[in-house]
């Protein structure tokens, strides 16, 4: 079979590999026995490979990992490896059975897609900036007159262009994250002032919702990228408003916990199932369901938010109950001197 198949004992020692492994790697049974299977794994993935494998052995949970294997000619190809424990009737692990599947082409296609997203969003940025400028000029010149049709048309175009601009800049962020070039300009600032500013902005466009701010963090300072943290807070607030069409209240809470500042955004909206809660921070993940279909979106806001917070050494998470609402929280280290 084309897949690599391997087994391990309860302690995690690998004791069998099918012929495909030897054919691919060009190694003999003796060479694998003598120097171990790890020799075919790319050096960059070895430490993580060992860590995840030992974690699977100690927890008894499935092993899933993507890593490169060295082919006989010295080239490396990406593989997706998975292993599951085989248990006796008492639930004790007897052995592990694993497979590795070549995903090189899928990886290459994913890279091409990321490159394409980056290129397209970059190219769209200049024309859309120019359109935005002209619409603002048109609004200044003609948007205050008697002509209701013209006023409405300009407002509508302006709104749609803002949505498009947001989408393009999010796509650009995604591609920056993928290529590792999302840079942070850190400075010292009062996070609670930033929260207050953003609440005012969000209220301005979502007048139907009441947004309360409970500040228990006083004048707490952080050393962070103000625009990027602002982007996270805006995103959480807009989501809270968007996903709570019936109970129009959102609570924002800032508090100091040890040396961290915790910010939480609570809504009383549609909530999120446990199984979806783990996935919503992934790229392009949107909850599927007739409830969610009502809300437009792309499923990248939370992915970007999580990346920004993690890059600042903070944490982000969600607690939620379907039908009751959600609490999105993040923490950042409280630092007075950058
Ligand atoms: P989107 O643009 O789709 O809102 P996000 O990355 O911001 O993208 O969110 C991902 C998904 O998480 C959403 O599609 C939605 O299903 C869910 N979600 C996010 N925030 C909330 C919330 N406050 N209440 C309920 N569901 C939410």
JSON list of N, CA and C in Angstrom, two decimals, residues 57-118:
[
{"chain": "A", "resi": 57, "resn": "UNK", "atom": "N", "xyz": [1.37, 8.96, 24.27]},
{"chain": "A", "resi": 57, "resn": "UNK", "atom": "CA", "xyz": [1.62, 7.74, 25.07]},
{"chain": "A", "resi": 57, "resn": "UNK", "atom": "C", "xyz": [1.12, 7.94, 26.50]},
{"chain": "A", "resi": 58, "resn": "UNK", "atom": "N", "xyz": [1.40, 9.12, 27.09]},
{"chain": "A", "resi": 58, "resn": "UNK", "atom": "CA", "xyz": [1.01, 9.30, 28.49]},
{"chain": "A", "resi": 58, "resn": "UNK", "atom": "C", "xyz": [-0.49, 9.58, 28.65]},
{"chain": "A", "resi": 59, "resn": "UNK", "atom": "N", "xyz": [-1.10, 10.24, 27.67]},
{"chain": "A", "resi": 59, "resn": "UNK", "atom": "CA", "xyz": [-2.53, 10.55, 27.84]},
{"chain": "A", "resi": 59, "resn": "UNK", "atom": "C", "xyz": [-3.44, 9.48, 27.20]},
{"chain": "A", "resi": 60, "resn": "UNK", "atom": "N", "xyz": [-2.87, 8.68, 26.28]},
{"chain": "A", "resi": 60, "resn": "UNK", "atom": "CA", "xyz": [-3.69, 7.67, 25.58]},
{"chain": "A", "resi": 60, "resn": "UNK", "atom": "C", "xyz": [-4.58, 8.29, 24.51]},
{"chain": "A", "resi": 61, "resn": "UNK", "atom": "N", "xyz": [-4.31, 9.56, 24.18]},
{"chain": "A", "resi": 61, "resn": "UNK", "atom": "CA", "xyz": [-5.12, 10.22, 23.14]},
{"chain": "A", "resi": 61, "resn": "UNK", "atom": "C", "xyz": [-4.45, 10.04, 21.78]},
{"chain": "A", "resi": 62, "resn": "UNK", "atom": "N", "xyz": [-5.27, 10.12, 20.70]},
{"chain": "A", "resi": 62, "resn": "UNK", "atom": "CA", "xyz": [-4.75, 9.92, 19.35]},
{"chain": "A", "resi": 62, "resn": "UNK", "atom": "C", "xyz": [-3.55, 10.84, 19.06]},
{"chain": "A", "resi": 63, "resn": "UNK", "atom": "N", "xyz": [-2.63, 10.32, 18.25]},
{"chain": "A", "resi": 63, "resn": "UNK", "atom": "CA", "xyz": [-1.48, 11.12, 17.83]},
{"chain": "A", "resi": 63, "resn": "UNK", "atom": "C", "xyz": [-1.75, 11.65, 16.42]},
{"chain": "A", "resi": 64, "resn": "UNK", "atom": "N", "xyz": [-1.60, 12.96, 16.22]},
{"chain": "A", "resi": 64, "resn": "UNK", "atom": "CA", "xyz": [-1.77, 13.55, 14.89]},
{"chain": "A", "resi": 64, "resn": "UNK", "atom": "C", "xyz": [-0.66, 14.58, 14.70]},
{"chain": "A", "resi": 65, "resn": "UNK", "atom": "N", "xyz": [0.11, 14.43, 13.63]},
{"chain": "A", "resi": 65, "resn": "UNK", "atom": "CA", "xyz": [1.22, 15.38, 13.43]},
{"chain": "A", "resi": 65, "resn": "UNK", "atom": "C", "xyz": [1.59, 15.46, 11.96]},
{"chain": "A", "resi": 66, "resn": "UNK", "atom": "N", "xyz": [1.98, 16.67, 11.53]},
{"chain": "A", "resi": 66, "resn": "UNK", "atom": "CA", "xyz": [2.49, 16.84, 10.16]},
{"chain": "A", "resi": 66, "resn": "UNK", "atom": "C", "xyz": [3.99, 17.05, 10.24]},
{"chain": "A", "resi": 67, "resn": "UNK", "atom": "N", "xyz": [4.74, 16.25, 9.52]},
{"chain": "A", "resi": 67, "resn": "UNK", "atom": "CA", "xyz": [6.20, 16.37, 9.53]},
{"chain": "A", "resi": 67, "resn": "UNK", "atom": "C", "xyz": [6.77, 15.88, 8.21]},
{"chain": "A", "resi": 68, "resn": "UNK", "atom": "N", "xyz": [8.04, 16.25, 7.95]},
{"chain": "A", "resi": 68, "resn": "UNK", "atom": "CA", "xyz": [8.67, 15.83, 6.70]},
{"chain": "A", "resi": 68, "resn": "UNK", "atom": "C", "xyz": [9.52, 14.59, 6.91]},
{"chain": "A", "resi": 69, "resn": "UNK", "atom": "N", "xyz": [9.46, 13.68, 5.94]},
{"chain": "A", "resi": 69, "resn": "UNK", "atom": "CA", "xyz": [10.28, 12.46, 5.99]},
{"chain": "A", "resi": 69, "resn": "UNK", "atom": "C", "xyz": [11.31, 12.50, 4.86]},
{"chain": "A", "resi": 70, "resn": "UNK", "atom": "N", "xyz": [12.54, 12.05, 5.17]},
{"chain": "A", "resi": 70, "resn": "UNK", "atom": "CA", "xyz": [13.61, 12.07, 4.16]},
{"chain": "A", "resi": 70, "resn": "UNK", "atom": "C", "xyz": [13.47, 10.88, 3.21]},
{"chain": "A", "resi": 71, "resn": "UNK", "atom": "N", "xyz": [13.44, 11.22, 1.91]},
{"chain": "A", "resi": 71, "resn": "UNK", "atom": "CA", "xyz": [13.37, 10.16, 0.91]},
{"chain": "A", "resi": 71, "resn": "UNK", "atom": "C", "xyz": [14.80, 9.66, 0.62]},
{"chain": "A", "resi": 72, "resn": "UNK", "atom": "N", "xyz": [14.89, 8.50, -0.04]},
{"chain": "A", "resi": 72, "resn": "UNK", "atom": "CA", "xyz": [16.20, 7.90, -0.33]},
{"chain": "A", "resi": 72, "resn": "UNK", "atom": "C", "xyz": [17.13, 8.88, -1.07]},
{"chain": "A", "resi": 73, "resn": "UNK", "atom": "N", "xyz": [16.55, 9.75, -1.93]},
{"chain": "A", "resi": 73, "resn": "UNK", "atom": "CA", "xyz": [17.41, 10.67, -2.69]},
{"chain": "A", "resi": 73, "resn": "UNK", "atom": "C", "xyz": [17.75, 11.94, -1.91]},
{"chain": "A", "resi": 74, "resn": "UNK", "atom": "N", "xyz": [17.34, 12.02, -0.63]},
{"chain": "A", "resi": 74, "resn": "UNK", "atom": "CA", "xyz": [17.70, 13.16, 0.21]},
{"chain": "A", "resi": 74, "resn": "UNK", "atom": "C", "xyz": [16.62, 14.24, 0.27]},
{"chain": "A", "resi": 75, "resn": "UNK", "atom": "N", "xyz": [15.62, 14.18, -0.63]},
{"chain": "A", "resi": 75, "resn": "UNK", "atom": "CA", "xyz": [14.52, 15.15, -0.59]},
{"chain": "A", "resi": 75, "resn": "UNK", "atom": "C", "xyz": [13.59, 14.85, 0.58]},
{"chain": "A", "resi": 76, "resn": "UNK", "atom": "N", "xyz": [12.97, 15.91, 1.09]},
{"chain": "A", "resi": 76, "resn": "UNK", "atom": "CA", "xyz": [11.98, 15.70, 2.17]},
{"chain": "A", "resi": 76, "resn": "UNK", "atom": "C", "xyz": [10.58, 15.92, 1.62]},
{"chain": "A", "resi": 77, "resn": "UNK", "atom": "N", "xyz": [9.63, 15.12, 2.04]},
{"chain": "A", "resi": 77, "resn": "UNK", "atom": "CA", "xyz": [8.22, 15.33, 1.66]},
{"chain": "A", "resi": 77, "resn": "UNK", "atom": "C", "xyz": [7.34, 15.34, 2.90]},
{"chain": "A", "resi": 78, "resn": "UNK", "atom": "N", "xyz": [6.32, 16.23, 2.88]},
{"chain": "A", "resi": 78, "resn": "UNK", "atom": "CA", "xyz": [5.42, 16.34, 4.04]},
{"chain": "A", "resi": 78, "resn": "UNK", "atom": "C", "xyz": [4.52, 15.10, 4.16]},
{"chain": "A", "resi": 79, "resn": "UNK", "atom": "N", "xyz": [4.34, 14.68, 5.38]},
{"chain": "A", "resi": 79, "resn": "UNK", "atom": "CA", "xyz": [3.48, 13.54, 5.69]},
{"chain": "A", "resi": 79, "resn": "UNK", "atom": "C", "xyz": [2.51, 13.93, 6.80]},
{"chain": "A", "resi": 80, "resn": "UNK", "atom": "N", "xyz": [1.32, 13.36, 6.74]},
{"chain": "A", "resi": 80, "resn": "UNK", "atom": "CA", "xyz": [0.39, 13.49, 7.87]},
{"chain": "A", "resi": 80, "resn": "UNK", "atom": "C", "xyz": [0.38, 12.16, 8.59]},
{"chain": "A", "resi": 81, "resn": "UNK", "atom": "N", "xyz": [0.85, 12.15, 9.83]},
{"chain": "A", "resi": 81, "resn": "UNK", "atom": "CA", "xyz": [0.89, 10.90, 10.60]},
{"chain": "A", "resi": 81, "resn": "UNK", "atom": "C", "xyz": [-0.22, 10.90, 11.64]},
{"chain": "A", "resi": 82, "resn": "UNK", "atom": "N", "xyz": [-0.84, 9.75, 11.77]},
{"chain": "A", "resi": 82, "resn": "UNK", "atom": "CA", "xyz": [-1.88, 9.59, 12.81]},
{"chain": "A", "resi": 82, "resn": "UNK", "atom": "C", "xyz": [-1.68, 8.23, 13.43]},
{"chain": "A", "resi": 83, "resn": "UNK", "atom": "N", "xyz": [-1.92, 8.13, 14.72]},
{"chain": "A", "resi": 83, "resn": "UNK", "atom": "CA", "xyz": [-1.86, 6.82, 15.38]},
{"chain": "A", "resi": 83, "resn": "UNK", "atom": "C", "xyz": [-2.94, 6.75, 16.43]},
{"chain": "A", "resi": 84, "resn": "UNK", "atom": "N", "xyz": [-3.51, 5.55, 16.58]},
{"chain": "A", "resi": 84, "resn": "UNK", "atom": "CA", "xyz": [-4.51, 5.38, 17.65]},
{"chain": "A", "resi": 84, "resn": "UNK", "atom": "C", "xyz": [-4.11, 4.19, 18.51]},
{"chain": "A", "resi": 85, "resn": "UNK", "atom": "N", "xyz": [-4.42, 4.28, 19.81]},
{"chain": "A", "resi": 85, "resn": "UNK", "atom": "CA", "xyz": [-4.06, 3.17, 20.70]},
{"chain": "A", "resi": 85, "resn": "UNK", "atom": "C", "xyz": [-5.06, 2.01, 20.57]},
{"chain": "A", "resi": 86, "resn": "UNK", "atom": "N", "xyz": [-4.56, 0.80, 20.64]},
{"chain": "A", "resi": 86, "resn": "UNK", "atom": "CA", "xyz": [-5.42, -0.39, 20.67]},
{"chain": "A", "resi": 86, "resn": "UNK", "atom": "C", "xyz": [-5.51, -0.82, 22.13]},
{"chain": "A", "resi": 87, "resn": "UNK", "atom": "N", "xyz": [-6.74, -0.95, 22.64]},
{"chain": "A", "resi": 87, "resn": "UNK", "atom": "CA", "xyz": [-6.88, -1.22, 24.08]},
{"chain": "A", "resi": 87, "resn": "UNK", "atom": "C", "xyz": [-7.49, -2.58, 24.34]},
{"chain": "A", "resi": 88, "resn": "UNK", "atom": "N", "xyz": [-7.19, -3.17, 25.52]},
{"chain": "A", "resi": 88, "resn": "UNK", "atom": "CA", "xyz": [-7.84, -4.43, 25.90]},
{"chain": "A", "resi": 88, "resn": "UNK", "atom": "C", "xyz": [-9.22, -4.11, 26.51]},
{"chain": "A", "resi": 89, "resn": "UNK", "atom": "N", "xyz": [-9.94, -5.17, 26.95]},
{"chain": "A", "resi": 89, "resn": "UNK", "atom": "CA", "xyz": [-11.31, -4.91, 27.42]},
{"chain": "A", "resi": 89, "resn": "UNK", "atom": "C", "xyz": [-11.35, -4.04, 28.68]},
{"chain": "A", "resi": 90, "resn": "UNK", "atom": "N", "xyz": [-10.20, -3.96, 29.38]},
{"chain": "A", "resi": 90, "resn": "UNK", "atom": "CA", "xyz": [-10.16, -3.10, 30.58]},
{"chain": "A", "resi": 90, "resn": "UNK", "atom": "C", "xyz": [-9.74, -1.67, 30.26]},
{"chain": "A", "resi": 91, "resn": "UNK", "atom": "N", "xyz": [-9.49, -1.43, 28.98]},
{"chain": "A", "resi": 91, "resn": "UNK", "atom": "CA", "xyz": [-9.10, -0.07, 28.59]},
{"chain": "A", "resi": 91, "resn": "UNK", "atom": "C", "xyz": [-7.60, 0.19, 28.67]},
{"chain": "A", "resi": 92, "resn": "UNK", "atom": "N", "xyz": [-6.80, -0.88, 28.94]},
{"chain": "A", "resi": 92, "resn": "UNK", "atom": "CA", "xyz": [-5.34, -0.67, 28.98]},
{"chain": "A", "resi": 92, "resn": "UNK", "atom": "C", "xyz": [-4.79, -0.70, 27.57]},
{"chain": "A", "resi": 93, "resn": "UNK", "atom": "N", "xyz": [-3.85, 0.21, 27.30]},
{"chain": "A", "resi": 93, "resn": "UNK", "atom": "CA", "xyz": [-3.27, 0.27, 25.95]},
{"chain": "A", "resi": 93, "resn": "UNK", "atom": "C", "xyz": [-2.35, -0.92, 25.74]},
{"chain": "A", "resi": 94, "resn": "UNK", "atom": "N", "xyz": [-2.60, -1.65, 24.64]},
{"chain": "A", "resi": 94, "resn": "UNK", "atom": "CA", "xyz": [-1.77, -2.81, 24.30]},
{"chain": "A", "resi": 94, "resn": "UNK", "atom": "C", "xyz": [-0.73, -2.44, 23.26]},
{"chain": "A", "resi": 95, "resn": "UNK", "atom": "N", "xyz": [-1.13, -1.65, 22.30]},
{"chain": "A", "resi": 95, "resn": "UNK", "atom": "CA", "xyz": [-0.20, -1.24, 21.25]},
{"chain": "A", "resi": 95, "resn": "UNK", "atom": "C", "xyz": [-0.77, -0.01, 20.53]},
{"chain": "A", "resi": 96, "resn": "UNK", "atom": "N", "xyz": [0.07, 0.56, 19.68]},
{"chain": "A", "resi": 96, "resn": "UNK", "atom": "CA", "xyz": [-0.35, 1.71, 18.88]},
{"chain": "A", "resi": 96, "resn": "UNK", "atom": "C", "xyz": [-0.25, 1.34, 17.40]},
{"chain": "A", "resi": 97, "resn": "UNK", "atom": "N", "xyz": [-1.22, 1.77, 16.61]},
{"chain": "A", "resi": 97, "resn": "UNK", "atom": "CA", "xyz": [-1.15, 1.54, 15.17]},
{"chain": "A", "resi": 97, "resn": "UNK", "atom": "C", "xyz": [-1.21, 2.90, 14.48]},
{"chain": "A", "resi": 98, "resn": "UNK", "atom": "N", "xyz": [-0.22, 3.13, 13.62]},
{"chain": "A", "resi": 98, "resn": "UNK", "atom": "CA", "xyz": [-0.15, 4.44, 12.98]},
{"chain": "A", "resi": 98, "resn": "UNK", "atom": "C", "xyz": [0.03, 4.36, 11.48]},
{"chain": "A", "resi": 99, "resn": "UNK", "atom": "N", "xyz": [-0.35, 5.45, 10.81]},
{"chain": "A", "resi": 99, "resn": "UNK", "atom": "CA", "xyz": [-0.10, 5.56, 9.37]},
{"chain": "A", "resi": 99, "resn": "UNK", "atom": "C", "xyz": [0.45, 6.95, 9.08]},
{"chain": "A", "resi": 100, "resn": "UNK", "atom": "N", "xyz": [1.21, 7.05, 7.99]},
{"chain": "A", "resi": 100, "resn": "UNK", "atom": "CA", "xyz": [1.68, 8.36, 7.53]},
{"chain": "A", "resi": 100, "resn": "UNK", "atom": "C", "xyz": [1.32, 8.46, 6.06]},
{"chain": "A", "resi": 101, "resn": "UNK", "atom": "N", "xyz": [0.70, 9.59, 5.70]},
{"chain": "A", "resi": 101, "resn": "UNK", "atom": "CA", "xyz": [0.22, 9.79, 4.32]},
{"chain": "A", "resi": 101, "resn": "UNK", "atom": "C", "xyz": [0.94, 10.98, 3.71]},
{"chain": "A", "resi": 102, "resn": "UNK", "atom": "N", "xyz": [1.37, 10.83, 2.46]},
{"chain": "A", "resi": 102, "resn": "UNK", "atom": "CA", "xyz": [2.06, 11.91, 1.77]},
{"chain": "A", "resi": 102, "resn": "UNK", "atom": "C", "xyz": [1.09, 13.06, 1.50]},
{"chain": "A", "resi": 103, "resn": "UNK", "atom": "N", "xyz": [1.39, 14.26, 2.04]},
{"chain": "A", "resi": 103, "resn": "UNK", "atom": "CA", "xyz": [0.52, 15.43, 1.82]},
{"chain": "A", "resi": 103, "resn": "UNK", "atom": "C", "xyz": [1.31, 16.56, 1.15]},
{"chain": "A", "resi": 104, "resn": "UNK", "atom": "N", "xyz": [2.44, 16.22, 0.53]},
{"chain": "A", "resi": 104, "resn": "UNK", "atom": "CA", "xyz": [3.29, 17.24, -0.09]},
{"chain": "A", "resi": 104, "resn": "UNK", "atom": "C", "xyz": [2.51, 18.13, -1.07]},
{"chain": "A", "resi": 105, "resn": "UNK", "atom": "N", "xyz": [1.72, 17.48, -1.94]},
{"chain": "A", "resi": 105, "resn": "UNK", "atom": "CA", "xyz": [1.02, 18.28, -2.95]},
{"chain": "A", "resi": 105, "resn": "UNK", "atom": "C", "xyz": [-0.05, 19.18, -2.32]},
{"chain": "A", "resi": 106, "resn": "UNK", "atom": "N", "xyz": [-0.73, 18.62, -1.31]},
{"chain": "A", "resi": 106, "resn": "UNK", "atom": "CA", "xyz": [-1.76, 19.42, -0.63]},
{"chain": "A", "resi": 106, "resn": "UNK", "atom": "C", "xyz": [-1.10, 20.64, 0.02]},
{"chain": "A", "resi": 107, "resn": "UNK", "atom": "N", "xyz": [0.06, 20.42, 0.63]},
{"chain": "A", "resi": 107, "resn": "UNK", "atom": "CA", "xyz": [0.81, 21.53, 1.26]},
{"chain": "A", "resi": 107, "resn": "UNK", "atom": "C", "xyz": [1.20, 22.58, 0.22]},
{"chain": "A", "resi": 108, "resn": "UNK", "atom": "N", "xyz": [1.68, 22.10, -0.94]},
{"chain": "A", "resi": 108, "resn": "UNK", "atom": "CA", "xyz": [2.10, 23.05, -1.98]},
{"chain": "A", "resi": 108, "resn": "UNK", "atom": "C", "xyz": [0.91, 23.86, -2.48]},
{"chain": "A", "resi": 109, "resn": "UNK", "atom": "N", "xyz": [-0.24, 23.19, -2.63]},
{"chain": "A", "resi": 109, "resn": "UNK", "atom": "CA", "xyz": [-1.43, 23.92, -3.07]},
{"chain": "A", "resi": 109, "resn": "UNK", "atom": "C", "xyz": [-1.85, 24.95, -2.03]},
{"chain": "A", "resi": 110, "resn": "UNK", "atom": "N", "xyz": [-1.73, 24.57, -0.75]},
{"chain": "A", "resi": 110, "resn": "UNK", "atom": "CA", "xyz": [-2.10, 25.51, 0.32]},
{"chain": "A", "resi": 110, "resn": "UNK", "atom": "C", "xyz": [-1.17, 26.71, 0.28]},
{"chain": "A", "resi": 111, "resn": "UNK", "atom": "N", "xyz": [0.13, 26.48, 0.02]},
{"chain": "A", "resi": 111, "resn": "UNK", "atom": "CA", "xyz": [1.08, 27.61, -0.06]},
{"chain": "A", "resi": 111, "resn": "UNK", "atom": "C", "xyz": [0.73, 28.51, -1.23]},
{"chain": "A", "resi": 112, "resn": "UNK", "atom": "N", "xyz": [0.36, 27.89, -2.37]},
{"chain": "A", "resi": 112, "resn": "UNK", "atom": "CA", "xyz": [-0.01, 28.69, -3.54]},
{"chain": "A", "resi": 112, "resn": "UNK", "atom": "C", "xyz": [-1.24, 29.53, -3.25]},
{"chain": "A", "resi": 113, "resn": "UNK", "atom": "N", "xyz": [-2.20, 28.91, -2.54]},
{"chain": "A", "resi": 113, "resn": "UNK", "atom": "CA", "xyz": [-3.43, 29.63, -2.19]},
{"chain": "A", "resi": 113, "resn": "UNK", "atom": "C", "xyz": [-3.08, 30.84, -1.29]},
{"chain": "A", "resi": 114, "resn": "UNK", "atom": "N", "xyz": [-2.19, 30.61, -0.31]},
{"chain": "A", "resi": 114, "resn": "UNK", "atom": "CA", "xyz": [-1.80, 31.71, 0.58]},
{"chain": "A", "resi": 114, "resn": "UNK", "atom": "C", "xyz": [-1.11, 32.82, -0.20]},
{"chain": "A", "resi": 115, "resn": "UNK", "atom": "N", "xyz": [-0.27, 32.41, -1.14]},
{"chain": "A", "resi": 115, "resn": "UNK", "atom": "CA", "xyz": [0.44, 33.40, -1.95]},
{"chain": "A", "resi": 115, "resn": "UNK", "atom": "C", "xyz": [-0.56, 34.21, -2.77]},
{"chain": "A", "resi": 116, "resn": "UNK", "atom": "N", "xyz": [-1.54, 33.51, -3.33]},
{"chain": "A", "resi": 116, "resn": "UNK", "atom": "CA", "xyz": [-2.57, 34.14, -4.16]},
{"chain": "A", "resi": 116, "resn": "UNK", "atom": "C", "xyz": [-3.39, 35.14, -3.32]},
{"chain": "A", "resi": 117, "resn": "UNK", "atom": "N", "xyz": [-3.80, 34.69, -2.12]},
{"chain": "A", "resi": 117, "resn": "UNK", "atom": "CA", "xyz": [-4.58, 35.58, -1.24]},
{"chain": "A", "resi": 117, "resn": "UNK", "atom": "C", "xyz": [-3.78, 36.84, -0.93]},
{"chain": "A", "resi": 118, "resn": "UNK", "atom": "N", "xyz": [-2.49, 36.66, -0.64]},
{"chain": "A", "resi": 118, "resn": "UNK", "atom": "CA", "xyz": [-1.62, 37.78, -0.31]},
{"chain": "A", "resi": 118, "resn": "UNK", "atom": "C", "xyz": [-1.52, 38.75, -1.48]}
]
